[in-house]
PDB file of C-alpha atoms in Angstrom:
ATOM      1  CA  UNK A   1     -28.158  20.499 -97.799  1.00 90.00           C
ATOM      2  CA  UNK A   2     -24.814  18.912 -98.620  1.00 95.00           C
ATOM      3  CA  UNK A   3     -21.897  17.254 -96.851  1.00 96.00           C
ATOM      4  CA  UNK A   4     -18.503  15.805 -97.814  1.00 96.00           C
ATOM      5  CA  UNK A   5     -16.247  13.643 -95.636  1.00 96.00           C
ATOM      6  CA  UNK A   6     -12.884  12.080 -96.552  1.00 95.00           C
ATOM      7  CA  UNK A   7     -11.152   9.429 -94.453  1.00 93.00           C
ATOM      8  CA  UNK A   8      -7.470   8.880 -95.279  1.00 90.00           C
ATOM      9  CA  UNK A   9      -6.039   5.428 -94.473  1.00 84.00           C
ATOM     10  CA  UNK A  10      -2.764   5.726 -96.384  1.00 74.00           C
ATOM     11  CA  UNK A  11      -0.543   5.645 -93.281  1.00 67.00           C
ATOM     12  CA  UNK A  12      -2.232   2.762 -91.485  1.00 59.00           C
ATOM     13  CA  UNK A  13      -0.663  -0.742 -91.311  1.00 57.00           C
ATOM     14  CA  UNK A  14      -1.544  -2.793 -94.375  1.00 53.00           C
ATOM     15  CA  UNK A  15      -1.979   0.245 -96.641  1.00 47.00           C
ATOM     16  CA  UNK A  16       0.786  -0.882 -99.028  1.00 48.00           C
ATOM     17  CA  UNK A  17       3.261   1.992 -98.534  1.00 46.00           C
ATOM     18  CA  UNK A  18       5.846   0.331-100.758  1.00 42.00           C
ATOM     19  CA  UNK A  19       3.548   0.841-103.727  1.00 50.00           C
ATOM     20  CA  UNK A  20       2.912   4.454-102.731  1.00 48.00           C
ATOM     21  CA  UNK A  21      -0.787   3.774-103.185  1.00 61.00           C
ATOM     22  CA  UNK A  22      -3.416   6.038-101.666  1.00 73.00           C
ATOM     23  CA  UNK A  23      -6.063   4.432 -99.481  1.00 88.00           C
ATOM     24  CA  UNK A  24      -9.128   6.472 -98.625  1.00 91.00           C
ATOM     25  CA  UNK A  25     -12.906   6.579 -98.335  1.00 94.00           C
ATOM     26  CA  UNK A  26     -14.814   9.690 -99.468  1.00 96.00           C
ATOM     27  CA  UNK A  27     -18.494  10.127 -98.550  1.00 96.00           C
ATOM     28  CA  UNK A  28     -20.799  12.818 -99.891  1.00 97.00           C
ATOM     29  CA  UNK A  29     -24.512  13.548 -99.781  1.00 97.00           C
ATOM     30  CA  UNK A  30     -26.856  16.152-101.197  1.00 97.00           C
ATOM     31  CA  UNK A  31     -30.530  17.058-101.032  1.00 95.00           C
ATOM     32  CA  UNK A  32     -31.857  17.087-104.604  1.00 94.00           C
ATOM     33  CA  UNK A  33     -35.455  18.116-103.943  1.00 91.00           C
ATOM     34  CA  UNK A  34     -37.993  18.239-101.125  1.00 87.00           C
ATOM     35  CA  UNK A  35     -37.876  14.460-100.573  1.00 92.00           C
ATOM     36  CA  UNK A  36     -35.054  13.182-102.816  1.00 95.00           C
ATOM     37  CA  UNK A  37     -31.444  12.688-101.698  1.00 96.00           C
ATOM     38  CA  UNK A  38     -28.296  11.408-103.402  1.00 97.00           C
ATOM     39  CA  UNK A  39     -25.311   9.813-101.685  1.00 97.00           C
ATOM     40  CA  UNK A  40     -21.917   8.749-103.007  1.00 97.00           C
ATOM     41  CA  UNK A  41     -19.170   6.594-101.513  1.00 96.00           C
ATOM     42  CA  UNK A  42     -15.746   6.464-103.190  1.00 96.00           C
ATOM     43  CA  UNK A  43     -13.563   3.616-101.887  1.00 94.00           C
ATOM     44  CA  UNK A  44      -9.964   3.934-103.056  1.00 92.00           C
ATOM     45  CA  UNK A  45      -7.978   0.748-102.422  1.00 89.00           C
ATOM     46  CA  UNK A  46      -9.270   0.191 -98.895  1.00 88.00           C
ATOM     47  CA  UNK A  47      -7.483  -2.801 -97.367  1.00 83.00           C
ATOM     48  CA  UNK A  48      -9.979  -4.983 -95.459  1.00 78.00           C
ATOM     49  CA  UNK A  49      -9.136  -8.206 -93.577  1.00 71.00           C
ATOM     50  CA  UNK A  50     -10.209 -10.112 -96.694  1.00 72.00           C
ATOM     51  CA  UNK A  51      -9.775  -7.896 -99.784  1.00 78.00           C
ATOM     52  CA  UNK A  52      -8.244  -4.796-101.285  1.00 86.00           C
ATOM     53  CA  UNK A  53     -11.386  -2.934-102.388  1.00 90.00           C
ATOM     54  CA  UNK A  54     -11.878  -0.187-104.955  1.00 93.00           C
ATOM     55  CA  UNK A  55     -15.365   0.978-105.900  1.00 94.00           C
ATOM     56  CA  UNK A  56     -17.669   3.937-106.432  1.00 96.00           C
ATOM     57  CA  UNK A  57     -21.018   3.318-104.747  1.00 96.00           C
ATOM     58  CA  UNK A  58     -24.024   5.572-105.224  1.00 97.00           C
ATOM     59  CA  UNK A  59     -27.510   5.619-103.747  1.00 97.00           C
ATOM     60  CA  UNK A  60     -30.676   7.557-104.421  1.00 97.00           C
ATOM     61  CA  UNK A  61     -33.242   7.850-101.624  1.00 96.00           C
ATOM     62  CA  UNK A  62     -36.833   9.040-101.537  1.00 95.00           C
ATOM     63  CA  UNK A  63     -38.249  10.082 -98.156  1.00 92.00           C
ATOM     64  CA  UNK A  64     -42.031  10.017 -97.757  1.00 87.00           C
ATOM     65  CA  UNK A  65     -43.554  12.456 -95.236  1.00 78.00           C
ATOM     66  CA  UNK A  66     -44.233  11.075 -91.791  1.00 69.00           C
ATOM     67  CA  UNK A  67     -47.438   9.065 -91.835  1.00 59.00           C
ATOM     68  CA  UNK A  68     -50.077   9.567 -89.174  1.00 53.00           C
ATOM     69  CA  UNK A  69     -49.214   7.670 -86.010  1.00 59.00           C
ATOM     70  CA  UNK A  70     -45.687   6.818 -87.194  1.00 64.00           C
ATOM     71  CA  UNK A  71     -42.561   7.980 -85.408  1.00 66.00           C
ATOM     72  CA  UNK A  72     -40.438   8.293 -88.534  1.00 74.00           C
ATOM     73  CA  UNK A  73     -40.903   8.771 -92.294  1.00 81.00           C
ATOM     74  CA  UNK A  74     -40.674   5.892 -94.745  1.00 89.00           C
ATOM     75  CA  UNK A  75     -37.585   5.698 -96.932  1.00 93.00           C
ATOM     76  CA  UNK A  76     -37.230   3.966-100.293  1.00 94.00           C
ATOM     77  CA  UNK A  77     -33.966   3.688-102.102  1.00 96.00           C
ATOM     78  CA  UNK A  78     -31.688   1.927-104.516  1.00 97.00           C
ATOM     79  CA  UNK A  79     -27.951   1.423-104.454  1.00 97.00           C
ATOM     80  CA  UNK A  80     -25.445   0.595-107.190  1.00 97.00           C
ATOM     81  CA  UNK A  81     -21.719   0.609-107.869  1.00 96.00           C
ATOM     82  CA  UNK A  82     -19.352   1.004-110.796  1.00 95.00           C
ATOM     83  CA  UNK A  83     -15.704   0.326-111.614  1.00 93.00           C
ATOM     84  CA  UNK A  84     -15.412  -2.103-108.699  1.00 93.00           C
ATOM     85  CA  UNK A  85     -12.253  -4.146-108.128  1.00 92.00           C
ATOM     86  CA  UNK A  86     -11.511  -6.743-105.468  1.00 88.00           C
ATOM     87  CA  UNK A  87      -7.790  -7.525-105.219  1.00 86.00           C
ATOM     88  CA  UNK A  88      -7.356  -5.601-108.496  1.00 89.00           C
ATOM     89  CA  UNK A  89      -9.801  -7.855-110.366  1.00 88.00           C
ATOM     90  CA  UNK A  90     -13.186  -6.688-111.736  1.00 91.00           C
ATOM     91  CA  UNK A  91     -16.285  -8.184-110.113  1.00 89.00           C
ATOM     92  CA  UNK A  92     -20.036  -8.147-110.608  1.00 90.00           C
ATOM     93  CA  UNK A  93     -21.245  -4.723-109.482  1.00 95.00           C
ATOM     94  CA  UNK A  94     -23.325  -3.947-106.416  1.00 95.00           C
ATOM     95  CA  UNK A  95     -27.058  -3.495-107.033  1.00 96.00           C
ATOM     96  CA  UNK A  96     -29.908  -3.360-104.575  1.00 96.00           C
ATOM     97  CA  UNK A  97     -33.308  -2.026-103.562  1.00 96.00           C
ATOM     98  CA  UNK A  98     -34.364  -1.343 -99.983  1.00 95.00           C
ATOM     99  CA  UNK A  99     -36.964   0.277 -97.740  1.00 95.00           C
ATOM    100  CA  UNK A 100     -36.850   1.667 -94.218  1.00 93.00           C
ATOM    101  CA  UNK A 101     -40.157   1.752 -92.406  1.00 90.00           C
ATOM    102  CA  UNK A 102     -41.415   1.092 -88.897  1.00 88.00           C
ATOM    103  CA  UNK A 103     -37.776   1.168 -87.653  1.00 89.00           C
ATOM    104  CA  UNK A 104     -36.872  -1.744 -89.903  1.00 93.00           C
ATOM    105  CA  UNK A 105     -34.537  -2.059 -92.905  1.00 95.00           C
ATOM    106  CA  UNK A 106     -36.084  -4.268 -95.584  1.00 96.00           C
ATOM    107  CA  UNK A 107     -33.681  -5.558 -98.241  1.00 95.00           C
ATOM    108  CA  UNK A 108     -35.769  -6.466-101.269  1.00 93.00           C
ATOM    109  CA  UNK A 109     -32.597  -7.485-103.098  1.00 93.00           C
ATOM    110  CA  UNK A 110     -28.898  -6.842-102.703  1.00 95.00           C
ATOM    111  CA  UNK A 111     -26.095  -8.421-104.726  1.00 95.00           C
ATOM    112  CA  UNK A 112     -22.355  -7.773-104.793  1.00 91.00           C
ATOM    113  CA  UNK A 113     -19.713  -9.891-106.437  1.00 88.00           C
ATOM    114  CA  UNK A 114     -20.596 -13.539-105.802  1.00 92.00           C
ATOM    115  CA  UNK A 115     -23.026 -12.809-102.967  1.00 94.00           C
ATOM    116  CA  UNK A 116     -26.687 -11.843-102.875  1.00 96.00           C
ATOM    117  CA  UNK A 117     -29.071 -11.444 -99.972  1.00 96.00           C
ATOM    118  CA  UNK A 118     -32.547 -10.400 -98.945  1.00 96.00           C
ATOM    119  CA  UNK A 119     -34.291 -10.044 -95.624  1.00 97.00           C
ATOM    120  CA  UNK A 120     -34.903  -7.624 -92.781  1.00 96.00           C
ATOM    121  CA  UNK A 121     -32.973  -5.897 -89.986  1.00 96.00           C
ATOM    122  CA  UNK A 122     -34.487  -4.018 -87.047  1.00 95.00           C
ATOM    123  CA  UNK A 123     -32.882  -0.599 -86.503  1.00 92.00           C
ATOM    124  CA  UNK A 124     -33.699  -0.502 -82.780  1.00 91.00           C
ATOM    125  CA  UNK A 125     -32.385  -2.620 -79.922  1.00 92.00           C
ATOM    126  CA  UNK A 126     -31.934  -5.602 -79.853  1.00 92.00           C
ATOM    127  CA  UNK A 127     -31.468  -5.319 -83.665  1.00 94.00           C
ATOM    128  CA  UNK A 128     -33.211  -8.507 -84.739  1.00 96.00           C
ATOM    129  CA  UNK A 129     -32.416  -9.801 -88.212  1.00 96.00           C
ATOM    130  CA  UNK A 130     -33.739 -12.410 -90.593  1.00 97.00           C
ATOM    131  CA  UNK A 131     -31.749 -12.715 -93.813  1.00 96.00           C
ATOM    132  CA  UNK A 132     -30.787 -15.230 -96.457  1.00 97.00           C
ATOM    133  CA  UNK A 133     -27.365 -14.950 -98.077  1.00 97.00           C
ATOM    134  CA  UNK A 134     -26.771 -16.793-101.358  1.00 97.00           C
ATOM    135  CA  UNK A 135     -23.256 -17.732-102.452  1.00 97.00           C
ATOM    136  CA  UNK A 136     -22.581 -18.090-106.183  1.00 96.00           C
ATOM    137  CA  UNK A 137     -19.220 -19.783-106.890  1.00 95.00           C
ATOM    138  CA  UNK A 138     -17.336 -17.951-104.141  1.00 94.00           C
ATOM    139  CA  UNK A 139     -13.610 -18.774-104.261  1.00 92.00           C
ATOM    140  CA  UNK A 140     -12.692 -21.326-101.593  1.00 93.00           C
ATOM    141  CA  UNK A 141      -9.789 -19.098-100.507  1.00 90.00           C
ATOM    142  CA  UNK A 142     -12.121 -16.142 -99.845  1.00 88.00           C
ATOM    143  CA  UNK A 143     -14.623 -18.392 -98.081  1.00 91.00           C
ATOM    144  CA  UNK A 144     -11.997 -19.734 -95.674  1.00 89.00           C
ATOM    145  CA  UNK A 145     -10.486 -16.275 -95.084  1.00 85.00           C
ATOM    146  CA  UNK A 146     -13.883 -14.941 -94.029  1.00 85.00           C
ATOM    147  CA  UNK A 147     -14.430 -17.585 -91.353  1.00 85.00           C
ATOM    148  CA  UNK A 148     -10.820 -18.142 -90.281  1.00 79.00           C
ATOM    149  CA  UNK A 149      -9.189 -14.822 -91.117  1.00 69.00           C
ATOM    150  CA  UNK A 150      -5.839 -15.239 -89.320  1.00 65.00           C
ATOM    151  CA  UNK A 151      -4.874 -18.488 -91.025  1.00 72.00           C
ATOM    152  CA  UNK A 152      -3.854 -19.188 -94.609  1.00 79.00           C
ATOM    153  CA  UNK A 153      -4.766 -22.469 -96.248  1.00 83.00           C
ATOM    154  CA  UNK A 154      -3.699 -23.594 -99.711  1.00 90.00           C
ATOM    155  CA  UNK A 155      -7.001 -24.140-101.474  1.00 93.00           C
ATOM    156  CA  UNK A 156      -8.736 -24.294-104.821  1.00 95.00           C
ATOM    157  CA  UNK A 157     -12.372 -24.518-105.865  1.00 96.00           C
ATOM    158  CA  UNK A 158     -15.587 -22.599-105.321  1.00 97.00           C
ATOM    159  CA  UNK A 159     -18.413 -22.666-102.776  1.00 97.00           C
ATOM    160  CA  UNK A 160     -22.116 -22.235-103.567  1.00 97.00           C
ATOM    161  CA  UNK A 161     -25.255 -22.473-101.474  1.00 97.00           C
ATOM    162  CA  UNK A 162     -27.320 -20.585 -98.924  1.00 97.00           C
ATOM    163  CA  UNK A 163     -26.743 -19.288 -95.387  1.00 97.00           C
ATOM    164  CA  UNK A 164     -29.636 -18.177 -93.212  1.00 97.00           C
ATOM    165  CA  UNK A 165     -28.806 -15.464 -90.661  1.00 97.00           C
ATOM    166  CA  UNK A 166     -31.234 -14.742 -87.833  1.00 97.00           C
ATOM    167  CA  UNK A 167     -31.348 -13.547 -84.255  1.00 96.00           C
ATOM    168  CA  UNK A 168     -29.703 -10.478 -82.699  1.00 95.00           C
ATOM    169  CA  UNK A 169     -26.204  -8.975 -82.940  1.00 90.00           C
ATOM    170  CA  UNK A 170     -25.125 -10.592 -79.678  1.00 91.00           C
ATOM    171  CA  UNK A 171     -26.670 -13.950 -80.624  1.00 94.00           C
ATOM    172  CA  UNK A 172     -26.481 -14.602 -84.356  1.00 95.00           C
ATOM    173  CA  UNK A 173     -28.008 -17.853 -85.546  1.00 97.00           C
ATOM    174  CA  UNK A 174     -26.588 -19.431 -88.706  1.00 97.00           C
ATOM    175  CA  UNK A 175     -27.962 -22.234 -90.867  1.00 97.00           C
ATOM    176  CA  UNK A 176     -25.992 -23.138 -93.969  1.00 96.00           C
ATOM    177  CA  UNK A 177     -26.406 -25.548 -96.850  1.00 97.00           C
ATOM    178  CA  UNK A 178     -23.268 -25.368 -98.982  1.00 97.00           C
ATOM    179  CA  UNK A 179     -21.497 -27.408-101.638  1.00 97.00           C
ATOM    180  CA  UNK A 180     -18.171 -27.423-103.438  1.00 97.00           C
ATOM    181  CA  UNK A 181     -16.880 -29.532-106.333  1.00 95.00           C
ATOM    182  CA  UNK A 182     -13.485 -30.526-107.736  1.00 94.00           C
ATOM    183  CA  UNK A 183     -11.152 -28.682-105.402  1.00 95.00           C
ATOM    184  CA  UNK A 184      -8.701 -29.064-102.542  1.00 94.00           C
ATOM    185  CA  UNK A 185      -7.888 -27.636 -99.120  1.00 91.00           C
ATOM    186  CA  UNK A 186      -4.276 -28.334 -98.133  1.00 88.00           C
ATOM    187  CA  UNK A 187      -3.769 -32.105 -98.656  1.00 88.00           C
ATOM    188  CA  UNK A 188      -7.483 -32.854 -98.964  1.00 88.00           C
ATOM    189  CA  UNK A 189      -8.485 -33.257-102.619  1.00 92.00           C
ATOM    190  CA  UNK A 190     -12.176 -33.845-103.228  1.00 93.00           C
ATOM    191  CA  UNK A 191     -14.708 -34.418-105.956  1.00 91.00           C
ATOM    192  CA  UNK A 192     -17.536 -32.979-103.879  1.00 92.00           C
ATOM    193  CA  UNK A 193     -18.378 -31.642-100.436  1.00 95.00           C
ATOM    194  CA  UNK A 194     -21.938 -31.120 -99.205  1.00 95.00           C
ATOM    195  CA  UNK A 195     -21.967 -29.223 -95.909  1.00 96.00           C
ATOM    196  CA  UNK A 196     -24.942 -28.661 -93.599  1.00 97.00           C
ATOM    197  CA  UNK A 197     -24.307 -26.729 -90.402  1.00 96.00           C
ATOM    198  CA  UNK A 198     -26.289 -24.668 -87.945  1.00 97.00           C
ATOM    199  CA  UNK A 199     -25.937 -23.052 -84.550  1.00 96.00           C
ATOM    200  CA  UNK A 200     -25.321 -19.782 -82.760  1.00 96.00           C
ATOM    201  CA  UNK A 201     -22.099 -18.134 -83.933  1.00 93.00           C
ATOM    202  CA  UNK A 202     -19.300 -19.011 -83.283  1.00 92.00           C
ATOM    203  CA  UNK A 203     -20.313 -22.524 -82.151  1.00 95.00           C
ATOM    204  CA  UNK A 204     -21.872 -24.571 -84.930  1.00 96.00           C
ATOM    205  CA  UNK A 205     -22.989 -28.155 -85.273  1.00 96.00           C
ATOM    206  CA  UNK A 206     -22.255 -30.021 -88.516  1.00 96.00           C
ATOM    207  CA  UNK A 207     -24.691 -32.742 -89.507  1.00 91.00           C
ATOM    208  CA  UNK A 208     -25.862 -34.683 -92.587  1.00 86.00           C
ATOM    209  CA  UNK A 209     -22.751 -33.657 -94.519  1.00 93.00           C
ATOM    210  CA  UNK A 210     -20.771 -35.706 -97.033  1.00 92.00           C
ATOM    211  CA  UNK A 211     -17.420 -35.641 -98.772  1.00 92.00           C
ATOM    212  CA  UNK A 212     -16.202 -37.648-101.784  1.00 88.00           C
ATOM    213  CA  UNK A 213     -12.428 -37.606-102.048  1.00 87.00           C
ATOM    214  CA  UNK A 214     -10.481 -37.822-105.296  1.00 87.00           C
ATOM    215  CA  UNK A 215      -9.182 -41.279-104.302  1.00 80.00           C
ATOM    216  CA  UNK A 216     -12.796 -42.511-104.361  1.00 76.00           C
ATOM    217  CA  UNK A 217     -13.436 -42.750-100.626  1.00 80.00           C
ATOM    218  CA  UNK A 218     -16.781 -41.238 -99.615  1.00 83.00           C
ATOM    219  CA  UNK A 219     -17.788 -40.370 -96.054  1.00 86.00           C
ATOM    220  CA  UNK A 220     -20.490 -38.719 -94.023  1.00 89.00           C
ATOM    221  CA  UNK A 221     -19.126 -36.371 -91.354  1.00 92.00           C
ATOM    222  CA  UNK A 222     -20.584 -34.536 -88.386  1.00 94.00           C
ATOM    223  CA  UNK A 223     -19.677 -32.884 -85.113  1.00 95.00           C
ATOM    224  CA  UNK A 224     -19.211 -29.538 -83.351  1.00 95.00           C
ATOM    225  CA  UNK A 225     -16.946 -26.726 -84.491  1.00 93.00           C
ATOM    226  CA  UNK A 226     -15.992 -23.461 -82.788  1.00 94.00           C
ATOM    227  CA  UNK A 227     -15.103 -20.765 -85.325  1.00 90.00           C
ATOM    228  CA  UNK A 228     -13.620 -18.542 -82.605  1.00 88.00           C
ATOM    229  CA  UNK A 229     -10.933 -21.130 -81.767  1.00 88.00           C
ATOM    230  CA  UNK A 230      -8.815 -20.443 -84.835  1.00 81.00           C
ATOM    231  CA  UNK A 231      -5.608 -21.795 -83.292  1.00 84.00           C
ATOM    232  CA  UNK A 232      -7.114 -25.284 -83.086  1.00 86.00           C
ATOM    233  CA  UNK A 233      -9.191 -25.121 -86.270  1.00 83.00           C
ATOM    234  CA  UNK A 234      -7.271 -27.938 -87.969  1.00 81.00           C
ATOM    235  CA  UNK A 235      -7.572 -30.109 -84.852  1.00 88.00           C
ATOM    236  CA  UNK A 236     -11.327 -29.482 -84.762  1.00 89.00           C
ATOM    237  CA  UNK A 237     -11.671 -30.650 -88.363  1.00 85.00           C
ATOM    238  CA  UNK A 238      -9.665 -33.768 -87.537  1.00 84.00           C
ATOM    239  CA  UNK A 239     -11.929 -34.494 -84.577  1.00 90.00           C
ATOM    240  CA  UNK A 240     -15.115 -34.613 -86.649  1.00 90.00           C
ATOM    241  CA  UNK A 241     -16.816 -38.000 -86.713  1.00 90.00           C
ATOM    242  CA  UNK A 242     -16.364 -39.794 -90.071  1.00 85.00           C
ATOM    243  CA  UNK A 243     -18.438 -42.753 -91.234  1.00 83.00           C
ATOM    244  CA  UNK A 244     -18.924 -44.494 -94.572  1.00 78.00           C
ATOM    245  CA  UNK A 245     -21.945 -43.385 -96.581  1.00 74.00           C
ATOM    246  CA  UNK A 246     -24.930 -45.456 -95.544  1.00 70.00           C
ATOM    247  CA  UNK A 247     -28.364 -45.969 -97.079  1.00 70.00           C
ATOM    248  CA  UNK A 248     -31.088 -47.807 -95.195  1.00 70.00           C
ATOM    249  CA  UNK A 249     -34.243 -49.652 -96.120  1.00 72.00           C
ATOM    250  CA  UNK A 250     -36.603 -51.965 -94.253  1.00 76.00           C
ATOM    251  CA  UNK A 251     -34.575 -55.040 -95.266  1.00 76.00           C
ATOM    252  CA  UNK A 252     -30.988 -53.889 -95.717  1.00 73.00           C
ATOM    253  CA  UNK A 253     -28.285 -51.335 -94.920  1.00 70.00           C
ATOM    254  CA  UNK A 254     -25.702 -50.404 -97.539  1.00 70.00           C
ATOM    255  CA  UNK A 255     -22.279 -48.762 -97.137  1.00 69.00           C
ATOM    256  CA  UNK A 256     -20.534 -47.176-100.108  1.00 65.00           C
ATOM    257  CA  UNK A 257     -16.815 -47.663 -99.387  1.00 62.00           C
ATOM    258  CA  UNK A 258     -15.289 -46.432-102.616  1.00 64.00           C
ATOM    259  CA  UNK A 259     -16.581 -44.680-105.720  1.00 60.00           C
ATOM    260  CA  UNK A 260     -14.412 -43.933-108.774  1.00 62.00           C
ATOM    261  CA  UNK A 261     -15.241 -41.962-111.901  1.00 62.00           C
ATOM    262  CA  UNK A 262     -12.330 -42.229-114.326  1.00 63.00           C
ATOM    263  CA  UNK A 263     -12.285 -40.135-117.536  1.00 66.00           C
ATOM    264  CA  UNK A 264     -12.153 -43.130-119.919  1.00 67.00           C
ATOM    265  CA  UNK A 265     -14.277 -45.624-118.043  1.00 64.00           C
ATOM    266  CA  UNK A 266     -17.635 -46.024-116.430  1.00 62.00           C
ATOM    267  CA  UNK A 267     -18.389 -45.596-112.730  1.00 63.00           C
ATOM    268  CA  UNK A 268     -16.937 -48.233-110.428  1.00 59.00           C
ATOM    269  CA  UNK A 269     -18.307 -48.731-106.939  1.00 61.00           C
ATOM    270  CA  UNK A 270     -17.327 -51.161-104.205  1.00 59.00           C
ATOM    271  CA  UNK A 271     -20.075 -51.705-101.670  1.00 57.00           C
TER     272      UNK A 271
END
C-alpha cells in the first residue's frame, strides 16, 4: 500500500560537485482509501540538459472500478507543485487535471512555468498524440537551448505562440506559429519576428514568416531546416530564402524596403 524510491545523482557529471550540492529525485506513493491514491515527487537540484530544477510535485488520483466491457479502470487525477525553482529562480507552479480511460491519457489542462498544454496521448503502441503547447514569454535563451541544446547563442527576448504536436513517437509532426519582439540573437537585432513552421521532426519547413530588423529592413523568409544537424545550424539559417515584404492587389504589387519607428518621431517607410 506504499512505496518509496530515491535516486541519487550527486556523483554524475554536471551535478555541481564544487558546490557540494545534493542532486536527487525521491518518489513516493500511498493508497489512501479503496480508490484514492497520493503520489509525491521531490526533485532536488536535478541538472537537465536545459535547467537546474528543484520542485516538490504532488498528485492525487481517483480510480473508478473497471466498467463493463473495458480492459482497465478509469483514472482521474490532478497534479500540482510547490517551491519550484528553475536555475535558482522561482517560476509559475505546475498545475494540471487529467484522465486516463480507454488506454488514453487526456490532458484537460497542464501548465508549468511559461508553458501550458492540452490534448491526448495513446498509452498503447504506436502511442499516437495530439497536443497543443502554448508558450507564454519563454526566454529566447531557453527556447534556443531546447531545440539546439549543444550550442550556445548570445540572445535576448522572449518567444510566445503555439506549437501543435501530433503523430507517433517515431514520427512527430510539428506545426508552430511563434512570435518574438525587441530582442537579438548573436548579431541579429530585431523589432519583431513572426515564425510559421511545420513538418515531421527534425526536418521542418519554414513559410510565411517575417522579420523586422532594428535597422528598419523588413523581410519575408522561408526554407527548410534540419534541427538534428546542429553543427550546421548557423549555415542553415543563412541559407534561408529572404525577400522584401510584398503585398499584392489586382492592380499593383508593393515592396516595403525599410520601416523605421524612432522614439521621437512618427513612422517612416520607404516603399
